[in-house]
Short mmCIF file of N, CA, C and O in Angstrom, two decimals:
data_model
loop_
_atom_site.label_atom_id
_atom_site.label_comp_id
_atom_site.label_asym_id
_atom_site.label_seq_id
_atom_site.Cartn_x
_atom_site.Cartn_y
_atom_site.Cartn_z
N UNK A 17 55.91 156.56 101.80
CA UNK A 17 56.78 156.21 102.90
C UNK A 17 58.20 156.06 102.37
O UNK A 17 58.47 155.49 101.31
N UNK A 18 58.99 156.55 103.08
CA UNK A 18 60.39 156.25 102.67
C UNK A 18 61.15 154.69 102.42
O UNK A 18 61.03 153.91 103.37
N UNK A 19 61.64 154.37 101.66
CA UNK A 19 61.82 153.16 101.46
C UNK A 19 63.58 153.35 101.59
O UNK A 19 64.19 154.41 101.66
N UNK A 20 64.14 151.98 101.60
CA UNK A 20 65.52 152.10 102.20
C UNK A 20 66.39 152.79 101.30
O UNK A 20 67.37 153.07 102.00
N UNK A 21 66.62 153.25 100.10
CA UNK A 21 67.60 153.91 99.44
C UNK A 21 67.04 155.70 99.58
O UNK A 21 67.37 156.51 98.71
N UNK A 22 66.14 156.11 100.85
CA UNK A 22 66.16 157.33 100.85
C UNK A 22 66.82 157.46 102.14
O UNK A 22 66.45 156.72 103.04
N UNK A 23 68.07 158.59 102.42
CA UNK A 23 68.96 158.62 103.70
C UNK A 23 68.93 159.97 104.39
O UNK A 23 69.22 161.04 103.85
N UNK A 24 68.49 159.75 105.80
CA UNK A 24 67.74 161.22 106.42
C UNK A 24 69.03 162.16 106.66
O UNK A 24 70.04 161.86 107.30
N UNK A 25 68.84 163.03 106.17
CA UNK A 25 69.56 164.33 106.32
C UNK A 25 69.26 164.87 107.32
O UNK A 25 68.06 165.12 107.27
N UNK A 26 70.04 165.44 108.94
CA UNK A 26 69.79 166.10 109.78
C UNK A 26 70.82 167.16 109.62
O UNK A 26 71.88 167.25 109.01
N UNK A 27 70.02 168.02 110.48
CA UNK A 27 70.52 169.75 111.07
C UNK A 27 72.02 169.34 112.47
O UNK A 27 71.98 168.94 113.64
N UNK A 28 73.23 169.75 111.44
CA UNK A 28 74.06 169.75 112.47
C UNK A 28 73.32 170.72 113.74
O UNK A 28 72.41 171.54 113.88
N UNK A 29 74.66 169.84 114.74
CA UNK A 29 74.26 170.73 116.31
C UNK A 29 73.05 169.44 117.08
O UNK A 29 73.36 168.32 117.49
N UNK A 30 71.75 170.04 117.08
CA UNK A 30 71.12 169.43 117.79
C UNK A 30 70.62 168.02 117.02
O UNK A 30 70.00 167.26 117.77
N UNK A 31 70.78 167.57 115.66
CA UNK A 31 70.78 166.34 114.83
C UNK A 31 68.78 166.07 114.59
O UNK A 31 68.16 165.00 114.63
N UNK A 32 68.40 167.08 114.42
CA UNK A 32 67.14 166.91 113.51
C UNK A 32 67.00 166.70 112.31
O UNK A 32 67.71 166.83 111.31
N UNK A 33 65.82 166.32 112.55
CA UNK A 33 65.92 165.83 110.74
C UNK A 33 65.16 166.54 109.95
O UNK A 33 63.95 166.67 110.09
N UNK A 34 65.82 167.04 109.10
CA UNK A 34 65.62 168.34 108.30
C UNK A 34 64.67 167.40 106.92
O UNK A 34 63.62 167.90 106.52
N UNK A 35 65.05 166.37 106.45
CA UNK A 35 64.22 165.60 105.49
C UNK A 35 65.19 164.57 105.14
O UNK A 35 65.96 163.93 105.87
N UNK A 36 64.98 164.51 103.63
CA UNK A 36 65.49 163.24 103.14
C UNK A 36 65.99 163.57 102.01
O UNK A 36 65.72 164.65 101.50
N UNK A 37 66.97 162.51 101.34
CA UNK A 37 68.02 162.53 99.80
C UNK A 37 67.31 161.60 99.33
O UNK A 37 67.08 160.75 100.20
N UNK A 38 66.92 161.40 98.50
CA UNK A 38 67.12 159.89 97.70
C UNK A 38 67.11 159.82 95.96
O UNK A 38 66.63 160.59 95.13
N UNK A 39 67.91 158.45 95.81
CA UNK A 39 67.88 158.44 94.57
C UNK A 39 67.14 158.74 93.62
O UNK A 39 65.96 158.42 93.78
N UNK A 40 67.48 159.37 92.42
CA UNK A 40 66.76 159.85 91.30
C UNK A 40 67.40 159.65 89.54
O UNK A 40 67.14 160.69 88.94
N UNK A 41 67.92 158.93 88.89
CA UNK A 41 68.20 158.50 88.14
C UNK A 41 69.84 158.77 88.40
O UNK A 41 70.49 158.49 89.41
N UNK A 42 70.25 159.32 87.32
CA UNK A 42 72.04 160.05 88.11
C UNK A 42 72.03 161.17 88.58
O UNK A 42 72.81 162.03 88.17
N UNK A 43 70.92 161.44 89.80
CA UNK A 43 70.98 162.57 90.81
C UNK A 43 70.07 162.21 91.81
O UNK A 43 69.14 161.45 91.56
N UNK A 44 70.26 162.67 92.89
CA UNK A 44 69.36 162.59 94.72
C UNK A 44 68.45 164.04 93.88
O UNK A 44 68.69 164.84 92.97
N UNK A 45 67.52 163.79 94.67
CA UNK A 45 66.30 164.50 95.25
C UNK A 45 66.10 164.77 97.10
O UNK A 45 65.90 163.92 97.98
N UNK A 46 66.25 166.46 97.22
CA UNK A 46 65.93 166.87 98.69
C UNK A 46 64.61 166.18 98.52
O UNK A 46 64.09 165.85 97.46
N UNK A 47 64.06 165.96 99.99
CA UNK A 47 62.45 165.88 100.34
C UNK A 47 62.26 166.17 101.25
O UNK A 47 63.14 165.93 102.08
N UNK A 48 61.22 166.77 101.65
CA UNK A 48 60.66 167.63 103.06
C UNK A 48 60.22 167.12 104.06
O UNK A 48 59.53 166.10 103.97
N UNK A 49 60.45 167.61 105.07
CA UNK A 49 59.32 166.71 106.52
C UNK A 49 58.46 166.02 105.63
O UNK A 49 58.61 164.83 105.34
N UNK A 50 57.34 166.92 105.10
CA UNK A 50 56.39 166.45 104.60
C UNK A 50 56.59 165.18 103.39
O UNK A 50 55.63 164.49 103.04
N UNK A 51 57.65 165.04 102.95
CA UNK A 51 57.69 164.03 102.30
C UNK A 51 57.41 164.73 100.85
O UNK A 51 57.12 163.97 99.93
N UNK A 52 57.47 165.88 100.63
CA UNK A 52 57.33 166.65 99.12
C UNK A 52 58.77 166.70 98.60
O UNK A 52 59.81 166.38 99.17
N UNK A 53 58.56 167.14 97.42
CA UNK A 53 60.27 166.98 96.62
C UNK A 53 60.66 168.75 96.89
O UNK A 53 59.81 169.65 96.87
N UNK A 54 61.69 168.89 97.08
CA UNK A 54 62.54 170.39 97.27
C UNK A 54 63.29 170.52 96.27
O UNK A 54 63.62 171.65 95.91
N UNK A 55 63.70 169.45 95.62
CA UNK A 55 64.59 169.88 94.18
C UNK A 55 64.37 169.17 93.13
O UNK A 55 63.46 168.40 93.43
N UNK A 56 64.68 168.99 92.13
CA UNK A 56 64.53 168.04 90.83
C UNK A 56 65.55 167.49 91.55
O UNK A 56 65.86 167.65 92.72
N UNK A 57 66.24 166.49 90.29
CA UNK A 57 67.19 165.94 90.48
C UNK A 57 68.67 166.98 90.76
O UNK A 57 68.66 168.17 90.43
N UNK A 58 69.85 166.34 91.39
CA UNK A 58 70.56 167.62 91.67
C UNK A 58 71.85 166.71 92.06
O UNK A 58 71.70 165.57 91.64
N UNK A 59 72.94 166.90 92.68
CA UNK A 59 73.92 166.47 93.33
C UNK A 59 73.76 166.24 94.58
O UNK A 59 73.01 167.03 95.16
N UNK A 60 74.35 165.15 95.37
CA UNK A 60 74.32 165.20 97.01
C UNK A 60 74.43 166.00 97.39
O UNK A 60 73.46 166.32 98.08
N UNK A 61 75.74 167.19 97.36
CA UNK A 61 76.00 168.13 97.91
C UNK A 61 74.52 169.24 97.98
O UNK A 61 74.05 169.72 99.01
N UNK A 62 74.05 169.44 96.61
CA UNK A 62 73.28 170.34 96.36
C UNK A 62 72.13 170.03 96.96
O UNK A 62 71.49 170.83 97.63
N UNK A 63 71.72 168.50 96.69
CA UNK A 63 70.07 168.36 97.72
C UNK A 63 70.51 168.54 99.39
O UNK A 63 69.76 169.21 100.10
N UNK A 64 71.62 167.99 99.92
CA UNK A 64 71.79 168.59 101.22
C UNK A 64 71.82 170.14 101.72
O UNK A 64 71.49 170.69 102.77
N UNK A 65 72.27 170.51 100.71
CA UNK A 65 72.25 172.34 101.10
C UNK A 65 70.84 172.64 100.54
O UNK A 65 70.23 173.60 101.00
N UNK A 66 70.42 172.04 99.78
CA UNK A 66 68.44 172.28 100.12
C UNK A 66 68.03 172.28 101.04
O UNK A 66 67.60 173.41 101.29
N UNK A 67 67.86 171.52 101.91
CA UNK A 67 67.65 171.04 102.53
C UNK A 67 68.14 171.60 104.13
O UNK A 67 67.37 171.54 105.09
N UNK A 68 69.11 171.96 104.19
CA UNK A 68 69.89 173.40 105.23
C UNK A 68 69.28 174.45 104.91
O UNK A 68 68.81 175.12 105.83
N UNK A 69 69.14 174.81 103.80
CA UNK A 69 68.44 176.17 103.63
C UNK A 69 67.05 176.36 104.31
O UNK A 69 66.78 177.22 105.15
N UNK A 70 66.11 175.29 103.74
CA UNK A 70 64.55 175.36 103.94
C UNK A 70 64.79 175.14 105.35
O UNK A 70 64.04 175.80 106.06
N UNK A 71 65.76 174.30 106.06
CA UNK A 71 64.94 174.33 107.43
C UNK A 71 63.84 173.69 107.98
O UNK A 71 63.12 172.82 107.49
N UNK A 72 63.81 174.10 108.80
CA UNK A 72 62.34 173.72 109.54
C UNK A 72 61.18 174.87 110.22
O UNK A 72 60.01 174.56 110.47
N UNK A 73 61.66 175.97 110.41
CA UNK A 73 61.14 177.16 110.57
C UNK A 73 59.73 177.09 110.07
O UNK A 73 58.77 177.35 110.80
N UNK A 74 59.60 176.76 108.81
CA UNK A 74 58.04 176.80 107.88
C UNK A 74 57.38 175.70 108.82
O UNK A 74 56.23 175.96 109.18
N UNK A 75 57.96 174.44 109.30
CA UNK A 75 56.79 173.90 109.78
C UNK A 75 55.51 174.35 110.86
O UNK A 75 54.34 173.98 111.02
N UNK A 76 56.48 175.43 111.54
CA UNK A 76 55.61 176.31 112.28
C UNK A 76 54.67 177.53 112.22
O UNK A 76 54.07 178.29 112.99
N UNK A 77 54.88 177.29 110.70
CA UNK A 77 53.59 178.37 109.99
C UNK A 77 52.39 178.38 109.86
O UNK A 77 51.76 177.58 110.56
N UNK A 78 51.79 179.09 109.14
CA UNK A 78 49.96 179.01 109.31
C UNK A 78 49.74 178.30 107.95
O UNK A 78 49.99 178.87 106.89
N UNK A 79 49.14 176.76 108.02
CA UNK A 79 48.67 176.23 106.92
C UNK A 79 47.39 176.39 106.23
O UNK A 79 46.40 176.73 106.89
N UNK A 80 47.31 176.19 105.00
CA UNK A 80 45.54 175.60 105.35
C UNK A 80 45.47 174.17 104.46
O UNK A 80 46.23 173.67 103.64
N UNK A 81 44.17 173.75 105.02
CA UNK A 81 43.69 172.29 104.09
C UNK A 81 42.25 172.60 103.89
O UNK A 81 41.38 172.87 104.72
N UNK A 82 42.20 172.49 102.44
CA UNK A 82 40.96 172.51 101.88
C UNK A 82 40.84 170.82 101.97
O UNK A 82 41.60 169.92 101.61
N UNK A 83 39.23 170.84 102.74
CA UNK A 83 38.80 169.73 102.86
C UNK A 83 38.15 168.94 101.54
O UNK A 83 38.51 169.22 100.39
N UNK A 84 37.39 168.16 101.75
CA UNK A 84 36.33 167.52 100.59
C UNK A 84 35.92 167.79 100.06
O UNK A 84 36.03 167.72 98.83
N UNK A 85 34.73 168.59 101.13
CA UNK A 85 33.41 168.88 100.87
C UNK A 85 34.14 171.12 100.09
O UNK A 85 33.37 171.89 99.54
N UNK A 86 35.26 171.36 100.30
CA UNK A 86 35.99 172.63 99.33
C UNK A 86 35.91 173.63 100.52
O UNK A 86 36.23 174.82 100.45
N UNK A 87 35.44 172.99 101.62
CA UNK A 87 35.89 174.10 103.02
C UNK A 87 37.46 174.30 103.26
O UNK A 87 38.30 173.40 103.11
N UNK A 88 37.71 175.50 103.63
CA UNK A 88 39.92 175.64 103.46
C UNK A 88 39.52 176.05 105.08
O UNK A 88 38.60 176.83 105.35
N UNK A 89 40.31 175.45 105.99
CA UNK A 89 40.41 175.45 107.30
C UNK A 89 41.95 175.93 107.24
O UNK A 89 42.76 175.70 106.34
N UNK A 90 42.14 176.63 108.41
CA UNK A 90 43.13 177.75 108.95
C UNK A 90 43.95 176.54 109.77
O UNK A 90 43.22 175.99 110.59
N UNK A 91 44.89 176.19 109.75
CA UNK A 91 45.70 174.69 110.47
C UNK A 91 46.99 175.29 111.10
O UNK A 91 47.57 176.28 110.65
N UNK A 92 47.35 174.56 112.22
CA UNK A 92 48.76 174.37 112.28
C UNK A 92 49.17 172.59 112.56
O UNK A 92 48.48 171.67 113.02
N UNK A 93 50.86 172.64 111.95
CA UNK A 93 51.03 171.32 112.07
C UNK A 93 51.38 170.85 113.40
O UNK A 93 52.22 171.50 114.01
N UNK A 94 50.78 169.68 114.02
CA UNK A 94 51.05 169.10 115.11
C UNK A 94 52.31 167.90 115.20
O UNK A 94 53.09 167.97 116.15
N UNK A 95 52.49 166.70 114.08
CA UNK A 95 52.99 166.36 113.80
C UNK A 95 53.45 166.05 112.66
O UNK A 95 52.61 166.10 111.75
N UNK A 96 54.51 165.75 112.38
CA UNK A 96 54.83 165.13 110.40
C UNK A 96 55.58 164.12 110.76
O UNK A 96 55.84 163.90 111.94
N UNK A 97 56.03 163.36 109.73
CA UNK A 97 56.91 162.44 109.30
C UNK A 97 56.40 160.96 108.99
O UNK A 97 55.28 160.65 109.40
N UNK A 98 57.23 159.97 108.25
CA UNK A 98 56.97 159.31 107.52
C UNK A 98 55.48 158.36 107.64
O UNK A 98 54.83 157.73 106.81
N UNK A 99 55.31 158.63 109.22
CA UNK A 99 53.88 157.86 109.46
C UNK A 99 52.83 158.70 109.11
O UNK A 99 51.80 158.15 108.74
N UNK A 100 52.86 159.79 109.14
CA UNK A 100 51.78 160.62 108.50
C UNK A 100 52.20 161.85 109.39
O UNK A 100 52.99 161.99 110.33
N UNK A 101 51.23 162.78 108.63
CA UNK A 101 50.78 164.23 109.05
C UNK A 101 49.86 164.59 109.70
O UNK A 101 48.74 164.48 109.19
N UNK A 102 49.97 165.08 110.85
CA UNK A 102 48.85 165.67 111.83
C UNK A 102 48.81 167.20 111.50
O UNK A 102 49.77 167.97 111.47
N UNK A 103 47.35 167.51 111.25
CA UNK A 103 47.20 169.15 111.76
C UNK A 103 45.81 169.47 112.31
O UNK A 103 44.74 168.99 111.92
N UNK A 104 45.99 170.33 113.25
CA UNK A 104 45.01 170.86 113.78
C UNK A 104 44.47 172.45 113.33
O UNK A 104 45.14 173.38 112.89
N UNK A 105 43.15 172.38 113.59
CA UNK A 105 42.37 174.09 113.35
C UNK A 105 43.20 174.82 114.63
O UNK A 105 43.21 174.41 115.79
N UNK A 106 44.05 176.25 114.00
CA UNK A 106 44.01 176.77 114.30
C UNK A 106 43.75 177.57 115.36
O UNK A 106 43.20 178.63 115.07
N UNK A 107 44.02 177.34 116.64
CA UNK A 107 43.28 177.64 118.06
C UNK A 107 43.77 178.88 118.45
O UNK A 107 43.00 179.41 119.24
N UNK A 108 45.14 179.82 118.12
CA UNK A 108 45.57 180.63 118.10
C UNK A 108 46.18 181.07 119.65
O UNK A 108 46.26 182.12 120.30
N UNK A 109 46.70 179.01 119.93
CA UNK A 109 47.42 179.07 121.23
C UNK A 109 46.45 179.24 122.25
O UNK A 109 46.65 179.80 123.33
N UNK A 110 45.12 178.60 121.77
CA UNK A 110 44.43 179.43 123.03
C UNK A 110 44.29 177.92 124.25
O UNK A 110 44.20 176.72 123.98
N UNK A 111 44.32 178.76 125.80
CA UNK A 111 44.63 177.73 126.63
C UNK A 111 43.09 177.60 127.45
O UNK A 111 42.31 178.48 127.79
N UNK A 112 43.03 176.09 127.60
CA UNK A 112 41.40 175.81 127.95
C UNK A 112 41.04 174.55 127.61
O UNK A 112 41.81 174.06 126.79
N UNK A 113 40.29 173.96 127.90
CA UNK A 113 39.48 172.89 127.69
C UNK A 113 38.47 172.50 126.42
O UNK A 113 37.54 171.70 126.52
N UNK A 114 38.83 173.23 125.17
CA UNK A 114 37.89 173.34 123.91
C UNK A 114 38.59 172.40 123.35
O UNK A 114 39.79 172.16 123.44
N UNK A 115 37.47 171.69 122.56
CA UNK A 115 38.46 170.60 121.44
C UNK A 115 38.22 171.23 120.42
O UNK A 115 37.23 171.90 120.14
N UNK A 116 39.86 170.86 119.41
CA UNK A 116 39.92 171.50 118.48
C UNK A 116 40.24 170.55 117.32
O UNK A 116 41.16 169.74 117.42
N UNK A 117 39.44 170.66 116.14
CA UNK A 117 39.61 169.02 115.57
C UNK A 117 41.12 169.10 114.66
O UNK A 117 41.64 169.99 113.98
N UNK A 118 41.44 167.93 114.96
CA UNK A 118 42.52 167.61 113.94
C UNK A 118 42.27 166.74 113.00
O UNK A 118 41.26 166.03 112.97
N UNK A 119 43.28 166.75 112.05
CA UNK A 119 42.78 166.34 110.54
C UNK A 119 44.30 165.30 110.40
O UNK A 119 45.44 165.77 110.43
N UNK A 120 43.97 163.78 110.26
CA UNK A 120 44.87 163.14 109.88
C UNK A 120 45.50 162.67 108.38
O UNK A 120 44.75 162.00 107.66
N UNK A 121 46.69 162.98 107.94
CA UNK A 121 46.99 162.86 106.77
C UNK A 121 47.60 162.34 106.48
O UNK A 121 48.41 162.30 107.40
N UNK A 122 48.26 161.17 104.95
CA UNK A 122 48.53 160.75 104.54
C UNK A 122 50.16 161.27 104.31
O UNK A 122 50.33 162.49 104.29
N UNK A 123 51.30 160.41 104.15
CA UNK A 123 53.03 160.88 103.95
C UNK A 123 52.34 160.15 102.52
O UNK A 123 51.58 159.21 102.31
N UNK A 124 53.01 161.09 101.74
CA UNK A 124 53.11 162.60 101.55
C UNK A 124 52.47 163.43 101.89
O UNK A 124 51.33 163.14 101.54
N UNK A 125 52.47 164.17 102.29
CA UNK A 125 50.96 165.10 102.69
C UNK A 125 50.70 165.63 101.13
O UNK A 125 51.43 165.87 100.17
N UNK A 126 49.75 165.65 101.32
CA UNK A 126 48.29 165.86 99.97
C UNK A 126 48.74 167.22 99.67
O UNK A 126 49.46 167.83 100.45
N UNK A 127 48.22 167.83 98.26
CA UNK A 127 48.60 168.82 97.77
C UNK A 127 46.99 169.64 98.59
O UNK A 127 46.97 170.86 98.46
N UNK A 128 46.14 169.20 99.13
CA UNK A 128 45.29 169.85 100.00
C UNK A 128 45.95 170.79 100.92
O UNK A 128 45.52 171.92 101.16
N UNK A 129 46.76 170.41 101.31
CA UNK A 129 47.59 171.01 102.45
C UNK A 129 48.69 172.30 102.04
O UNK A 129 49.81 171.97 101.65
N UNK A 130 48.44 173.29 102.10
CA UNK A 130 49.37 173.95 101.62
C UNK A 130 49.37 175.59 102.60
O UNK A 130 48.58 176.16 103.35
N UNK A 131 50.59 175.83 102.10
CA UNK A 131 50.95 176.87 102.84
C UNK A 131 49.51 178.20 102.72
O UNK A 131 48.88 178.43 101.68
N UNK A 132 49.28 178.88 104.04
CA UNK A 132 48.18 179.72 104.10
C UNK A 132 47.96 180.71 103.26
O UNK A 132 48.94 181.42 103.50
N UNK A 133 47.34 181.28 102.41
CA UNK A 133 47.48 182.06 101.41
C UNK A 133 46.28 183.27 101.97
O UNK A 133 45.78 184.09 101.21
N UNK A 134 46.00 183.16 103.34
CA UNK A 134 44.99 184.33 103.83
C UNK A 134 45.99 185.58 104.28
O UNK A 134 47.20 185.63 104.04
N UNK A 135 45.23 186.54 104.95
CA UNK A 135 45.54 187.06 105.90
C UNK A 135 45.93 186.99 107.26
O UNK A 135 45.20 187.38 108.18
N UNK A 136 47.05 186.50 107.42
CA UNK A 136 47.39 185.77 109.16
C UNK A 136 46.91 186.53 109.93
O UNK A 136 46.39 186.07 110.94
N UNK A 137 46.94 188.00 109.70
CA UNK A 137 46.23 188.58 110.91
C UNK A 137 45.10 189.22 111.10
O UNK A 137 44.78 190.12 111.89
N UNK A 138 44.42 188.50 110.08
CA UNK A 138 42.78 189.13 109.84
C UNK A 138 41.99 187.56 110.53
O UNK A 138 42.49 186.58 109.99
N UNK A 139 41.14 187.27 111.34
CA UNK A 139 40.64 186.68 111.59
C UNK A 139 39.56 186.42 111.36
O UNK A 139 38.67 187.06 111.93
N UNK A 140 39.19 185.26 110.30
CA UNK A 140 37.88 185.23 109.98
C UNK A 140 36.63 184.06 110.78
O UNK A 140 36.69 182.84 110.63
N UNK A 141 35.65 184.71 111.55
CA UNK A 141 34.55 183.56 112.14
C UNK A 141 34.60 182.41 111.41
O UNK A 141 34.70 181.36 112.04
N UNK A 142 34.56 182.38 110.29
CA UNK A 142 34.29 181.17 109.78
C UNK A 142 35.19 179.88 109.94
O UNK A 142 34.84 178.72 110.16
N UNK A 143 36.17 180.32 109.82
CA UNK A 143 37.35 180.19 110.42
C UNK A 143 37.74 179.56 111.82
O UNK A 143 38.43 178.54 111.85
N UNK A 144 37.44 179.97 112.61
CA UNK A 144 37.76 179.14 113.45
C UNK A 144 37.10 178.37 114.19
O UNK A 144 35.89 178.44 113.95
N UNK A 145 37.48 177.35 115.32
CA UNK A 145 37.40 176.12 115.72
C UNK A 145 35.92 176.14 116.40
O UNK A 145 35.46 175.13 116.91
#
């Protein structure tokens, strides 16, 4: 969880919050929605233009989380930030009355969670919801 010497960096214009700076010996550290590090240590200037660069675009990508039991489920994120991480299986926008389970996670989000390393547009049964 962010503690008070980390200071949220938002996206001029509409004022989102792109992540966080915080201290790191004699340099800030970017950090992500997710609460992951984007740079070593660096300059203000430099973790803020991290931090402009990455965006937010990726949060709307295809994740996956390998579970417990070593099952990797196909996710998208529902929510992030400092209270935790929501993601759900993959439904592929579909509209209807099916529940689709979501998986609640811990800020930082877990190195479980990581960007999709399948085929986005190969669809596998196993796979989905």
């Amino acid at each position: 969880m962010p503690d008070e010497t980390w200071v949220e960096h938002r996206r001029s214009g509409d004022r989102e919050v792109l992540g966080w700076v915080r201290p790191q010996g004699d340099g800030y550290v970017a950090v992500d929605r997710l609460g992951r590090d984007v740079t070593g240590p660096v300059d203000w200037l430099e973790a803020e233009a991290a931090l402009e660069e990455l965006g937010l675009h990726w949060l709307g990508d295809l994740w996956q989380l390998t579970r417990e039991d070593g099952s990797v489920r196909r996710v998208r994120l529902v929510e992030v930030g400092p209270h935790g991480v929501v993601a759900k299986d993959d439904d592929m926008n579909a509209v209807g009355e099916g529940v689709v389970a979501t998986y609640e996670l811990p800020f930082p989000a877990p190195p479980s969670l990581a960007p999709f390393a399948g085929d986005r547009h190969t669809l596998d049964p196993d796979d989905l919801p």
